[in-house]
Amino acid sequence: FETLTLLNVTGNNFTGEVPTKLELDDSEEYFNLWRSFGCDKNTLCKPGHNILCSPGYFSPVGAVSELGPCQVCPLSVDELEKKALGQTTCSSKDYIAGDVDGDGVLSEREILQLFYVFTGGREWGTEFQKHWENVNTKTCDLPGVSCGGDGEVIAITPNNAKLCAGSSDCNGLPSEIGMLQSLQIIGLSGASKLKGTLPPEWGKLEKLNVLKLDKCSSLTGAIPTEIGNLKSLKILDLSSSGFTGQLPSELGQLSDLTTLNLSLNSFRGSIPSEISEMKSLKQLVLSRCKLKGRIPENIQNLQQLENLELYGNNLTGPIPSNLMGMVSLKRLDMFSNKLTSSLPAELGLLKNLQIIHLKENRLSGTIPAVIGVLPSLTWFDVSNNNITGTIDPIFGSSSSLVDLKLGGNRIHGPIPNTLCSNKKIHEGFASKYGCDAFLCPLGTYSKEGYATSSSECKPCPSGQSSLHLGASSCVSISQKEILAMFFDVMGGESWDEELRRGWKTLPNECDWSGVSCDDNGELNTLAFQMRQT
């Protein structure tokens, strides 16, 4: 058997004893799992169980497995004689995974050893293996384990351990971890090969403060509803993993939670309104989660919230206008969604706002001037929307603003002189490019919609033009589009009702009030109302 690496004879009806030549040999790699549970010739584990449990013992697979050693099954002498090797059940007791000493109760050390075996501990790395492999190593001496004053496990943080690396039968996270009643911290960040799901039994960890399973990209399944039982939880980070399903409404029961990061997962459904009940929340990161639906109106109840990141989803509807309750908010990041309606003027009431990032949505209306007076605003990006109107000069007078991105909208001039001469915003490009540093003029374009050192505003090709300031491309422009743009620039929405009749609503521009065309449909004369100042 010098080359034997796997011998599986379970599921048969063998009797007698396992031949001694097949019993544990410390030199044979196949028996590493047996040793991982402390089963060698000097322990209570019975030789031969690495092949088949002997009569009077049982395990779910009929031999030592990742669940633990063969455990005693009380039988009479007559019953023992009738039993075959490799029993998988016992009529008088249940199998307890990880119960090495067979006392019917899992110790903290046994639970941790189960975690070690389930996650392919022999591949974690030598600095872990030499301690964890030895079941005589005291619990509090295990690398990656911290204990409290009473000697109870309070943290599992095997940093740099290669969980499930190279292990084809990784069994994931054991539910028995939920029995560690003093546990406060679970930190398994970056275990990209860790498989399985988040056990519902972990909801029994009443003292858990921190649960970090971020960058565990092979974890799958839904977040269990039992997550709501972790009433002491302050940090929950499951980002960049493989979680699916709907966000459980039970998250709202985590009233002490300060950080919730579920970004870069594949959820379905919408943001549960119960999330507004997490009154201690400071960081809410649900970006790139494939979420749909509207942003809950009652999100304003999160008065401690400083960072709100919902970007890269499929959220629809308006930005809630009743945001004035979020008085601590510093970052509002909702770019790349399908949000509609106008920018709520109530944003100007959030005096701590530093970042407003709303590009690549479907926002319309004008930019409220009150946003330009926010005392701490450094970054304002509403590019690539359907925003109209002009830019209020107050933005150029801001003492804090360093990034102002407005390209890809339907904004028209004039651009305020306070911006065209501003030497702080956009790295001071206005010193070189003037107004072009903020929006390319009509008839020109650039990649970003404004001039930079790598992409200046260039004239449109012959026969093409840009419809608005800040274009990133040019188009062949029709007479109807020119008139529609004229209507916007001249403030047509404020014209008298009779003078704006038909504008941008009737399909033929020659039927618009004040427009007259020749027999070929070419514009002859145009009568319009002067813009009020």
PDB file of C-alpha atoms in Angstrom, residues 10 25 27 131 151 265 309 400 411 421 478 499 526:
ATOM      1  CA  THR A  10     -17.962   2.071   3.614  1.00  0.00           C
ATOM      2  CA  ASP A  25       0.230   4.500  10.199  1.00  0.00           C
ATOM      3  CA  SER A  27       3.532   7.843   7.619  1.00  0.00           C
ATOM      4  CA  HIS A 131      -1.010  24.087  16.623  1.00  0.00           C
ATOM      5  CA  GLY A 151     -10.987  31.588  29.160  1.00  0.00           C
ATOM      6  CA  ASN A 265     -23.580  40.513  -4.176  1.00  0.00           C
ATOM      7  CA  GLU A 309     -23.905  54.173  -1.083  1.00  0.00           C
ATOM      8  CA  SER A 400     -15.100  73.948  -0.542  1.00  0.00           C
ATOM      9  CA  ILE A 411     -27.820  72.582 -19.645  1.00  0.00           C
ATOM     10  CA  SER A 421     -12.366  82.221 -13.561  1.00  0.00           C
ATOM     11  CA  SER A 478     -32.559  68.571 -37.368  1.00  0.00           C
ATOM     12  CA  LEU A 499     -47.193  81.409 -27.391  1.00  0.00           C
ATOM     13  CA  LEU A 526     -40.228  82.730 -35.968  1.00  0.00           C
TER      14      LEU A 526
END
